Coordinates of C-alpha atoms in Angstrom, one line a residue:
Chain A
X48 CA -38.0 53.0 18.7
X49 CA -35.9 55.9 17.5
X50 CA -33.7 55.6 20.6
X51 CA -33.2 51.8 19.9
X52 CA -32.1 52.6 16.4
X53 CA -29.6 55.2 17.6
X54 CA -28.2 52.8 20.2
X55 CA -27.8 50.0 17.6
X56 CA -26.0 52.3 15.3
X57 CA -23.7 53.5 18.1
X58 CA -23.1 49.9 19.2
X59 CA -22.1 48.9 15.6
X60 CA -19.9 51.9 15.4
X61 CA -18.1 51.0 18.6
X62 CA -17.6 47.4 17.4
X63 CA -16.3 48.7 14.1
X64 CA -13.9 51.1 15.8
X65 CA -12.5 48.4 18.2
X66 CA -12.2 45.7 15.5
X67 CA -10.9 47.8 12.7
X68 CA -8.6 50.3 14.4
X69 CA -6.5 47.5 16.0
X70 CA -4.6 46.5 12.8
X71 CA -2.1 43.6 12.6
X72 CA 1.4 44.9 13.5
X73 CA 2.7 44.1 10.0
X74 CA 5.5 46.6 10.2
X75 CA 6.8 45.1 13.5
X76 CA 6.5 41.6 12.0
X77 CA 8.5 42.6 9.0
X78 CA 11.1 44.3 11.1
X79 CA 11.5 41.3 13.4
X80 CA 11.8 38.9 10.5
X81 CA 14.3 41.1 8.8
X82 CA 16.4 41.2 12.0
X83 CA 16.4 37.4 12.1
X84 CA 17.3 37.2 8.4
X85 CA 20.2 39.5 9.1
X86 CA 21.4 37.0 11.8
X87 CA 21.2 34.1 9.3
X88 CA 23.0 36.2 6.7
X89 CA 25.8 36.9 9.1
X90 CA 26.3 33.2 9.7
X91 CA 24.0 32.7 12.7
X92 CA 23.3 29.1 11.6
X93 CA 27.0 28.4 12.3
X94 CA 28.1 30.8 15.0
X95 CA 24.9 31.4 17.0
X96 CA 22.8 28.3 16.5
X97 CA 21.1 28.3 20.0
X98 CA 20.4 32.0 19.9
X99 CA 19.0 31.8 16.4
X100 CA 16.7 29.0 17.6
X101 CA 15.5 31.0 20.5
X102 CA 14.8 34.0 18.2
X103 CA 12.8 31.8 15.8
X104 CA 10.9 30.4 18.8
X105 CA 10.1 33.8 20.1
X106 CA 9.0 35.0 16.7
X107 CA 6.7 32.0 16.5
X108 CA 5.3 32.8 19.9
X109 CA 4.7 36.4 18.8
X110 CA 3.1 35.3 15.6
X111 CA 0.8 32.9 17.6
X112 CA -0.2 35.9 19.7
X113 CA -1.0 37.9 16.5
X114 CA -3.1 35.0 15.2
X115 CA -5.0 34.6 18.5
X116 CA -5.8 38.3 18.5
X117 CA -6.8 38.4 14.9
X118 CA -9.6 35.9 15.6
X119 CA -11.0 38.0 18.5
X120 CA -13.7 40.5 18.1
X121 CA -11.9 43.0 20.3
X122 CA -8.3 42.8 19.0
X123 CA -5.4 43.8 21.2
X124 CA -2.0 43.7 19.5
X125 CA -0.1 45.4 22.3
X126 CA 1.4 42.2 23.8
X127 CA 2.3 40.9 20.3
X128 CA 4.0 44.3 19.4
X129 CA 6.0 44.1 22.6
X130 CA 7.0 40.5 21.8
X131 CA 8.0 41.4 18.2
X132 CA 10.0 44.4 19.4
X133 CA 11.9 42.2 21.8
X134 CA 12.6 39.7 19.0
X135 CA 14.0 42.5 16.9
X136 CA 16.2 43.9 19.8
X137 CA 17.4 40.4 20.7
X138 CA 18.2 39.6 17.0
X139 CA 20.3 42.8 16.8
X140 CA 22.1 41.8 19.9
X141 CA 22.8 38.3 18.5
X142 CA 24.0 39.8 15.3
X143 CA 26.5 41.9 17.2
X144 CA 27.9 38.7 18.8
X145 CA 28.6 37.0 15.5
X146 CA 31.7 38.9 14.3
X147 CA 33.6 38.1 17.5
X148 CA 32.6 34.4 17.3
X149 CA 33.6 34.2 13.7
X150 CA 36.9 35.8 14.5
X151 CA 37.5 33.3 17.2
X152 CA 36.7 30.4 14.8
X153 CA 39.0 32.0 12.2
X154 CA 41.8 32.3 14.8
X155 CA 41.3 28.6 15.8
X156 CA 41.5 27.6 12.2
X157 CA 44.7 29.7 11.6
X158 CA 46.3 28.3 14.7
X159 CA 45.5 24.7 13.6
X160 CA 46.9 25.5 10.2
X161 CA 50.1 26.8 11.7
X162 CA 50.4 23.7 13.8
X163 CA 49.8 21.5 10.9
X164 CA 52.4 23.4 8.8
X165 CA 54.9 23.1 11.7
X166 CA 54.3 19.3 12.1
X167 CA 54.7 18.9 8.3
X168 CA 57.9 20.9 8.3
X169 CA 59.2 19.0 11.3
X170 CA 58.6 15.7 9.5
X171 CA 60.3 16.9 6.4
X172 CA 63.3 18.1 8.3
X173 CA 63.5 14.8 10.1
X174 CA 63.4 13.0 6.8
X175 CA 66.3 15.1 5.5
X176 CA 68.3 14.1 8.6
X177 CA 67.4 10.5 8.4
X178 CA 70.3 8.2 7.4
X179 CA 69.7 7.1 3.9
X180 CA 71.4 3.8 4.4
X181 CA 70.7 0.2 4.6
X182 CA 67.1 -0.5 5.5
X183 CA 65.8 3.0 5.2
X184 CA 66.1 4.3 1.6
X185 CA 62.9 2.8 0.3
X186 CA 61.0 3.7 3.5
X187 CA 62.2 7.3 3.1
X188 CA 60.9 7.4 -0.4
X189 CA 57.5 6.2 0.8
X190 CA 57.4 8.7 3.6
X191 CA 58.4 11.5 1.2
X192 CA 55.4 10.6 -1.0
X193 CA 53.2 10.5 2.1
X194 CA 54.3 14.0 3.1
X195 CA 53.7 15.2 -0.5
X196 CA 50.1 14.0 -0.1
X197 CA 49.8 16.0 3.1
X198 CA 51.2 19.1 1.5
X199 CA 48.4 18.9 -1.1
X200 CA 45.9 18.6 1.7
X201 CA 47.3 21.6 3.5
X202 CA 46.3 23.7 0.4
X203 CA 42.7 22.5 1.0
X204 CA 42.9 24.0 4.5
X205 CA 43.7 27.4 3.1
X206 CA 40.9 27.0 0.6
X207 CA 38.5 26.3 3.4
X208 CA 39.7 29.3 5.3
X209 CA 39.3 31.5 2.2
X210 CA 35.7 30.3 1.9
X211 CA 35.2 31.0 5.6
X212 CA 34.6 27.4 6.5
X213 CA 36.7 27.8 9.7
X214 CA 35.4 24.7 11.5
X215 CA 36.1 22.5 8.5
X216 CA 39.5 24.1 8.0
X217 CA 40.4 23.5 11.7
X218 CA 39.3 19.8 11.6
X219 CA 41.3 19.2 8.4
X220 CA 44.4 21.0 9.8
X221 CA 44.3 19.0 13.0
X222 CA 44.0 15.7 11.1
X223 CA 46.9 16.6 8.9
X224 CA 48.9 17.5 12.0
X225 CA 48.1 14.1 13.6
X226 CA 49.2 12.3 10.4
X227 CA 52.4 14.3 10.1
X228 CA 53.2 13.6 13.7
X229 CA 52.6 9.9 13.0
X230 CA 55.1 10.0 10.1
X231 CA 57.6 11.8 12.3
X232 CA 57.3 8.9 14.8
X233 CA 57.9 6.4 11.9
X234 CA 61.0 8.4 10.8
X235 CA 62.3 8.4 14.4
X236 CA 61.7 4.7 14.6
X237 CA 63.6 4.2 11.4
X238 CA 66.5 6.3 12.6
X239 CA 66.6 4.4 15.9
X240 CA 66.6 1.1 13.9
X241 CA 69.7 2.3 11.9
X242 CA 71.5 3.4 15.1
X243 CA 71.0 0.0 16.7
Chain B
X244 CA 5.7 23.1 32.7
X245 CA 9.2 24.2 33.4
X246 CA 10.4 20.7 32.7
X247 CA 8.6 20.8 29.3
X248 CA 10.4 24.0 28.4
X249 CA 13.8 22.6 29.3
X250 CA 13.0 19.3 27.5
X251 CA 12.2 21.0 24.3
X252 CA 15.6 22.8 24.4
X253 CA 17.3 19.5 25.1
X254 CA 15.6 17.8 22.3
X255 CA 16.6 20.5 19.9
X256 CA 20.2 20.3 21.1
X257 CA 20.1 16.6 20.6
X258 CA 19.2 17.2 17.0
X259 CA 15.5 16.6 17.1
X260 CA 14.8 18.9 14.1
X261 CA 17.2 16.7 12.0
X262 CA 16.7 13.2 13.4
X263 CA 13.0 13.2 14.2
X264 CA 11.7 16.3 12.4
X265 CA 8.1 15.2 12.0
X266 CA 7.7 13.9 15.5
X267 CA 9.5 17.0 17.0
X268 CA 7.1 19.3 15.1
X269 CA 4.1 17.4 16.5
X270 CA 5.6 17.5 19.9
X271 CA 6.1 21.3 19.7
X272 CA 2.5 21.7 18.7
X273 CA 1.3 19.6 21.6
X274 CA 3.5 21.7 23.9
X275 CA 2.0 24.9 22.6
X276 CA -1.5 23.5 23.1
X277 CA -0.7 22.6 26.7
X278 CA 0.7 26.1 27.3
X279 CA -2.5 27.6 25.8
X280 CA -4.6 25.5 28.1
X281 CA -2.5 26.8 31.0
X282 CA -3.0 30.4 29.9
X283 CA -6.8 29.8 29.6
X284 CA -6.9 28.5 33.2
X285 CA -4.9 31.5 34.3
X286 CA -7.6 33.8 32.9
X287 CA -10.3 32.3 35.0
X288 CA -11.2 33.6 38.4
X289 CA -9.3 31.9 41.2
X290 CA -12.1 29.6 42.4
X291 CA -12.9 28.3 39.0
X292 CA -9.3 27.4 38.1
X293 CA -8.6 23.7 37.6
X294 CA -5.1 22.8 36.6
X295 CA -5.7 19.0 36.5
X296 CA -6.3 18.9 32.7
X297 CA -3.2 21.1 32.2
X298 CA -1.1 18.8 34.4
X299 CA -2.2 15.8 32.5
X300 CA -1.5 17.5 29.2
X301 CA 2.1 18.4 30.3
X302 CA 2.6 14.8 31.5
X303 CA 1.6 13.6 28.1
X304 CA 3.9 16.1 26.4
X305 CA 6.8 15.1 28.6
X306 CA 6.2 11.4 27.9
X307 CA 6.1 12.2 24.1
X308 CA 9.4 14.1 24.5
X309 CA 11.0 11.1 26.2
X310 CA 9.8 8.9 23.4
X311 CA 11.4 11.4 20.9
X312 CA 14.6 11.5 22.9
X313 CA 14.8 7.7 22.6
X314 CA 14.0 7.9 18.9
X315 CA 16.8 10.4 18.4
X316 CA 19.3 8.2 20.3
X317 CA 18.2 5.1 18.3
X318 CA 18.5 6.9 15.0
X319 CA 21.8 8.4 15.9
X320 CA 23.1 5.0 17.0
X321 CA 21.9 3.5 13.8
X322 CA 23.5 6.2 11.7
X323 CA 26.7 6.0 13.7
X324 CA 26.7 2.2 13.2
X325 CA 26.1 2.5 9.5
X326 CA 28.8 5.1 9.0
X327 CA 31.2 3.3 11.3
X328 CA 30.7 0.0 9.4
X329 CA 31.4 1.7 6.1
X330 CA 34.4 3.5 7.6
X331 CA 35.8 0.2 9.0
X332 CA 35.3 -1.6 5.7
X333 CA 37.1 1.2 3.9
X334 CA 39.8 1.3 6.5
X335 CA 40.4 -2.4 6.0
X336 CA 40.8 -1.8 2.3
X337 CA 43.2 1.1 3.2
X338 CA 45.3 -1.1 5.4
X339 CA 45.6 -3.8 2.8
X340 CA 46.6 -1.4 0.1
X341 CA 48.9 0.4 2.5
X342 CA 50.6 -2.9 3.3
X343 CA 50.8 -3.8 -0.3
X344 CA 52.2 -0.4 -1.2
X345 CA 54.9 -0.7 1.4
X346 CA 55.7 -4.2 0.4
X347 CA 56.6 -3.2 -3.2
X348 CA 60.0 -2.1 -4.3
X349 CA 58.4 1.0 -5.6
X350 CA 57.1 2.2 -2.3
X351 CA 56.1 5.6 -3.7
X352 CA 53.2 3.9 -5.6
X353 CA 49.8 5.4 -4.5
X354 CA 51.3 6.7 -1.3
X355 CA 49.9 10.2 -1.8
X356 CA 46.4 8.9 -2.1
X357 CA 46.8 6.6 0.9
X358 CA 48.2 9.3 3.1
X359 CA 45.4 11.6 2.1
X360 CA 42.8 8.9 2.8
X361 CA 44.3 8.4 6.2
X362 CA 43.9 12.1 7.0
X363 CA 40.2 11.8 5.9
X364 CA 39.7 8.8 8.3
X365 CA 40.9 11.1 11.1
X366 CA 38.5 13.8 10.0
X367 CA 35.6 11.2 9.9
X368 CA 36.3 10.2 13.5
X369 CA 36.1 13.8 14.6
X370 CA 32.8 14.3 12.8
X371 CA 31.4 11.1 14.2
X372 CA 32.3 12.3 17.7
X373 CA 30.3 15.4 17.1
X374 CA 27.5 13.4 15.5
X375 CA 28.0 15.4 12.3
X376 CA 26.9 12.6 10.0
X377 CA 26.5 14.7 6.8
X378 CA 30.2 15.8 7.0
X379 CA 31.3 12.3 8.0
X380 CA 29.5 10.8 5.0
X381 CA 31.0 13.4 2.7
X382 CA 34.6 12.6 3.9
X383 CA 33.8 8.9 3.6
X384 CA 33.0 9.4 -0.1
X385 CA 36.2 11.3 -0.6
X386 CA 38.2 8.6 1.2
X387 CA 36.6 5.9 -0.9
X388 CA 37.5 7.8 -4.1
X389 CA 41.1 8.1 -3.0
X390 CA 41.3 4.4 -2.0
X391 CA 39.8 3.5 -5.4
X392 CA 42.5 5.6 -7.1
X393 CA 45.2 4.0 -5.0
X394 CA 43.9 0.5 -5.8
X395 CA 43.7 1.3 -9.5
X396 CA 47.3 2.6 -9.6
X397 CA 48.4 -0.6 -7.7
X398 CA 46.4 -2.9 -9.9
X399 CA 47.7 -1.4 -13.1
X400 CA 51.2 -2.2 -11.9
X401 CA 50.4 -5.5 -10.3
X402 CA 47.9 -7.1 -12.7
X403 CA 50.6 -9.2 -14.3
X404 CA 51.5 -10.6 -10.9
X405 CA 48.0 -11.9 -10.5
X406 CA 47.8 -13.5 -14.0
X407 CA 48.4 -17.3 -13.7
X408 CA 49.4 -17.3 -17.4
X409 CA 52.1 -14.8 -16.9
X410 CA 53.3 -16.6 -13.7
X411 CA 53.4 -19.9 -15.7
X412 CA 55.5 -18.2 -18.4
X413 CA 57.9 -16.9 -15.7
X414 CA 58.1 -20.3 -14.2
X415 CA 59.1 -21.8 -17.5
X416 CA 61.8 -19.2 -17.8
X417 CA 63.0 -20.1 -14.2
X418 CA 62.9 -23.8 -15.0
X419 CA 65.0 -23.3 -18.1
X420 CA 67.5 -21.3 -15.9
X421 CA 67.8 -24.2 -13.4
X422 CA 68.1 -26.7 -16.2
X423 CA 71.0 -24.6 -17.7
X424 CA 72.7 -24.7 -14.3
X425 CA 72.6 -28.5 -14.4
X426 CA 74.5 -28.8 -17.6
X427 CA 78.1 -27.5 -17.4
X428 CA 80.1 -26.1 -14.6
X429 CA 79.1 -22.5 -14.5
X430 CA 76.5 -21.0 -12.2
X431 CA 73.3 -19.4 -13.3
X432 CA 71.6 -16.3 -11.9
X433 CA 67.8 -16.1 -11.4
X434 CA 66.3 -12.8 -10.2
X435 CA 62.7 -12.9 -9.0
X436 CA 61.5 -9.2 -8.8
X437 CA 58.4 -9.5 -6.6
X438 CA 60.3 -11.4 -3.9
X439 CA 63.3 -9.1 -4.5
X440 CA 65.6 -12.2 -4.5
X441 CA 68.6 -13.1 -6.5
X442 CA 69.4 -16.8 -6.5
X443 CA 72.6 -18.4 -7.8
X444 CA 72.1 -22.0 -9.0
X445 CA 74.8 -24.5 -9.7
X446 CA 74.3 -28.1 -10.7
X447 CA 70.6 -27.6 -10.4
X448 CA 70.8 -26.6 -6.7
X449 CA 70.7 -23.3 -4.9
X450 CA 74.2 -22.0 -4.2
X451 CA 73.5 -18.6 -2.7
X452 CA 70.5 -16.3 -2.3
X453 CA 70.7 -12.5 -1.9
X454 CA 68.1 -9.8 -1.3
X455 CA 68.1 -7.2 -4.0
X456 CA 66.8 -3.7 -4.8
X457 CA 65.2 -2.8 -8.1
X458 CA 64.3 0.2 -10.2
X459 CA 62.0 3.0 -9.0
X460 CA 59.5 1.3 -11.3
X461 CA 61.1 -2.1 -10.8
X462 CA 58.0 -4.3 -10.9
X463 CA 57.2 -3.2 -14.5
X464 CA 59.0 -4.8 -17.5
X465 CA 61.5 -2.4 -19.0
X466 CA 60.4 -1.1 -22.4
X467 CA 62.5 2.1 -23.0
X468 CA 65.2 4.3 -21.5
X469 CA 64.1 6.3 -18.6
X470 CA 61.1 4.2 -17.5
X471 CA 63.1 3.1 -14.4
X472 CA 61.8 -0.4 -14.9
X473 CA 63.8 -3.6 -14.4
X474 CA 63.8 -5.8 -17.5
X475 CA 62.5 -9.3 -17.6
X476 CA 64.0 -11.9 -19.8
X477 CA 66.9 -14.3 -20.4
X478 CA 70.2 -12.5 -20.5
X479 CA 73.9 -13.2 -19.8
X480 CA 76.7 -11.3 -18.2
X481 CA 78.7 -9.5 -20.9
X482 CA 81.2 -7.6 -18.8
X483 CA 82.5 -7.5 -15.2
X484 CA 83.0 -3.8 -14.2
X485 CA 85.3 -2.9 -11.3
X486 CA 85.2 -0.3 -10.0
X487 CA 81.8 0.9 -11.2
X488 CA 79.7 3.8 -10.0
X489 CA 78.1 1.4 -7.5
X490 CA 81.0 -0.7 -6.3
X491 CA 81.4 -3.9 -8.4
X492 CA 79.0 -4.6 -11.3
X493 CA 78.0 -7.2 -13.8
X494 CA 76.8 -5.8 -17.0
X495 CA 74.1 -7.8 -18.8
X496 CA 73.1 -7.8 -22.5
X497 CA 70.0 -5.7 -22.2
X498 CA 68.5 -5.1 -24.7
X499 CA 68.4 -8.6 -26.2
X500 CA 66.5 -9.6 -29.3
X501 CA 63.2 -10.1 -27.5
X502 CA 63.6 -6.6 -25.9
X503 CA 64.2 -5.0 -29.3
X504 CA 61.2 -6.8 -30.8
X505 CA 58.9 -5.5 -28.0
X506 CA 60.4 -2.0 -28.3
X507 CA 59.9 -1.8 -32.1
X508 CA 56.4 -3.2 -31.8
X509 CA 55.5 -0.6 -29.1
X510 CA 56.9 2.1 -31.3
X511 CA 54.9 0.9 -34.3
X512 CA 51.7 0.9 -32.3
X513 CA 52.4 4.5 -31.3
X514 CA 52.9 3.6 -27.6
X515 CA 56.3 5.4 -27.7
X516 CA 57.3 8.7 -29.1
X517 CA 59.8 8.7 -32.0
X518 CA 62.4 10.2 -29.6
X519 CA 62.1 7.1 -27.3
X520 CA 65.3 5.0 -27.0
X521 CA 65.5 1.5 -25.8
X522 CA 68.2 2.2 -23.3
X523 CA 70.9 -0.1 -21.9
X524 CA 73.6 -0.4 -19.3
X525 CA 71.5 -2.6 -17.1
X526 CA 73.8 -4.1 -14.4
X527 CA 73.7 -6.2 -11.3
X528 CA 75.7 -3.8 -9.0
X529 CA 76.5 -2.9 -5.4
X530 CA 75.3 0.2 -3.6
X531 CA 72.8 -1.4 -1.3
X532 CA 69.8 -3.7 -1.7
X533 CA 67.6 -1.0 -0.2
X534 CA 68.4 1.5 -3.0
X535 CA 66.0 2.3 -5.8
X536 CA 67.7 2.2 -9.1
X537 CA 66.9 3.3 -12.6
X538 CA 66.3 -0.4 -13.6
X539 CA 69.4 -2.2 -12.4
X540 CA 69.5 -4.9 -9.7
X541 CA 71.3 -3.7 -6.6
X542 CA 72.9 -5.8 -3.8
X543 CA 74.6 -4.8 -0.6
X544 CA 78.3 -4.2 -1.3
X545 CA 79.7 -7.1 0.6
X546 CA 77.3 -9.5 -1.0
X547 CA 78.1 -8.0 -4.4
X548 CA 81.8 -8.6 -3.8
X549 CA 81.0 -12.3 -3.2
X550 CA 78.8 -12.6 -6.3
X551 CA 81.3 -10.7 -8.4
X552 CA 84.0 -13.3 -7.4
X553 CA 81.6 -16.2 -8.2
X554 CA 80.4 -15.1 -11.6
X555 CA 82.2 -15.1 -14.9
X556 CA 81.4 -13.3 -18.2
X557 CA 78.9 -15.4 -20.1
X558 CA 76.9 -16.5 -17.0
X559 CA 73.2 -16.8 -17.9
X560 CA 71.0 -14.3 -16.0
X561 CA 67.2 -14.8 -16.0
X562 CA 65.0 -12.1 -14.6
X563 CA 61.3 -12.9 -13.9
X564 CA 58.4 -11.2 -12.2
X565 CA 57.7 -14.1 -9.8
X566 CA 57.5 -17.8 -9.8
X567 CA 55.0 -18.1 -7.0
X568 CA 51.4 -18.7 -8.1
X569 CA 50.3 -17.8 -4.6
X570 CA 52.5 -14.7 -4.3
X571 CA 51.9 -12.0 -1.7
X572 CA 50.1 -9.7 -4.1
X573 CA 47.5 -12.4 -4.9
X574 CA 47.3 -13.2 -1.2
X575 CA 46.8 -9.5 -0.2
X576 CA 44.3 -8.8 -2.9
X577 CA 42.4 -12.0 -2.1
X578 CA 42.1 -10.8 1.5
X579 CA 40.7 -7.5 0.1
X580 CA 38.1 -9.4 -1.9
X581 CA 36.8 -11.0 1.3

């Protein structure tokens, strides 16, 4: 009887040891989440969308594993810890990628801005050269006003670059470039009309 | 199983979290369940493993994924259709206003807004190509606001040309001019600003017609010096000037009594500053019909030479907005209403 009592106490002790010593890896969870937050802060939603999704999926898988283990009598968080550590390492790697991608987007925006500026200047120069004679004066006034409108929009490109909206800036700059090129074509057509 | 993993990535790339968020979440849960089932089978001893249930579960997940893919495509198509329809409606308005703006003598009116709207249309097309509907919508709103501004500017200037009352008044003025040409030997000049046309009548019939240029703000009625508007009213030639700054010129008696009355009334009502002056020196001159003047009526030099020879001091000159009750502004804006 005495022995049975001893065995029961020992058994309970073992169960207690196994179930309470394996604590949830809260520190690893926090670290993995912080690493993902850092990616988001650095612009991961814009510059590393796919990678960020994978990180979130991996974090979710790790959290599922933590949950599964937490419901077991004999908890083993080893696998979850490994998964969380990988999420953290991967997040740090993704974070390191972002500055280069941001720089690339910035350069693309700046290139588009330069191209738009050049297209606008070209149209303005053409307009200066255009013969202000019969059949063109009023058209030239209209095109001058059009170009003034584009000039205002070009300041919006700079504002977008300043606020680090590089993709938006690039799109706007390319659209301005297209419109300026279309105006140049109109001017050339007007010049050709006069020459005829 | 591999297929299910790839499918989930594809769905996400296609925008499942945006276009079918609820369905996508349920799909992800089903996929996780299927994976768990698989893991449970893997834990069993070889002989006891049975993957049939897992296989069926993944088939169900894949079918659900396909349904979501179709749903995303449908929703995208519907959104694209909706945005494109709005874009095309707006673009039709843009085209009408653009045509109108270029038709006017003051072609600078609302050009800035229209040029900017056109850039926004190009941006919208780029966003639609990338299925970025939020940005496309935002640019649509901006384009609409610019088009409304352009329309408002044009309407302010053109409202008079849509008023049947105003057109009837101009028609009466024009009829009086033609009547005058019937009595006596001298010709009469009638200028119709909207049509940019100067007609010489003699004996009640058209003798000559010339195309003309007007002021920078030519479609407005002149009220004061510096408004660049071309006056409307019944005048006469008071001096023949040769040479003038713009070839030959016929000076008219602007301001007449009616102009003075309107000017004084505007000043009394506080529409004009005390420093405002009524101005003068309104001529019909050469220099080119395509020129934009400060309010004068301009003809090509050769045609001005001809008119100059034909016209004597004292010739009546009537300047009206238009005499056409179905003029191009009404026609264009009517098209816009459709």
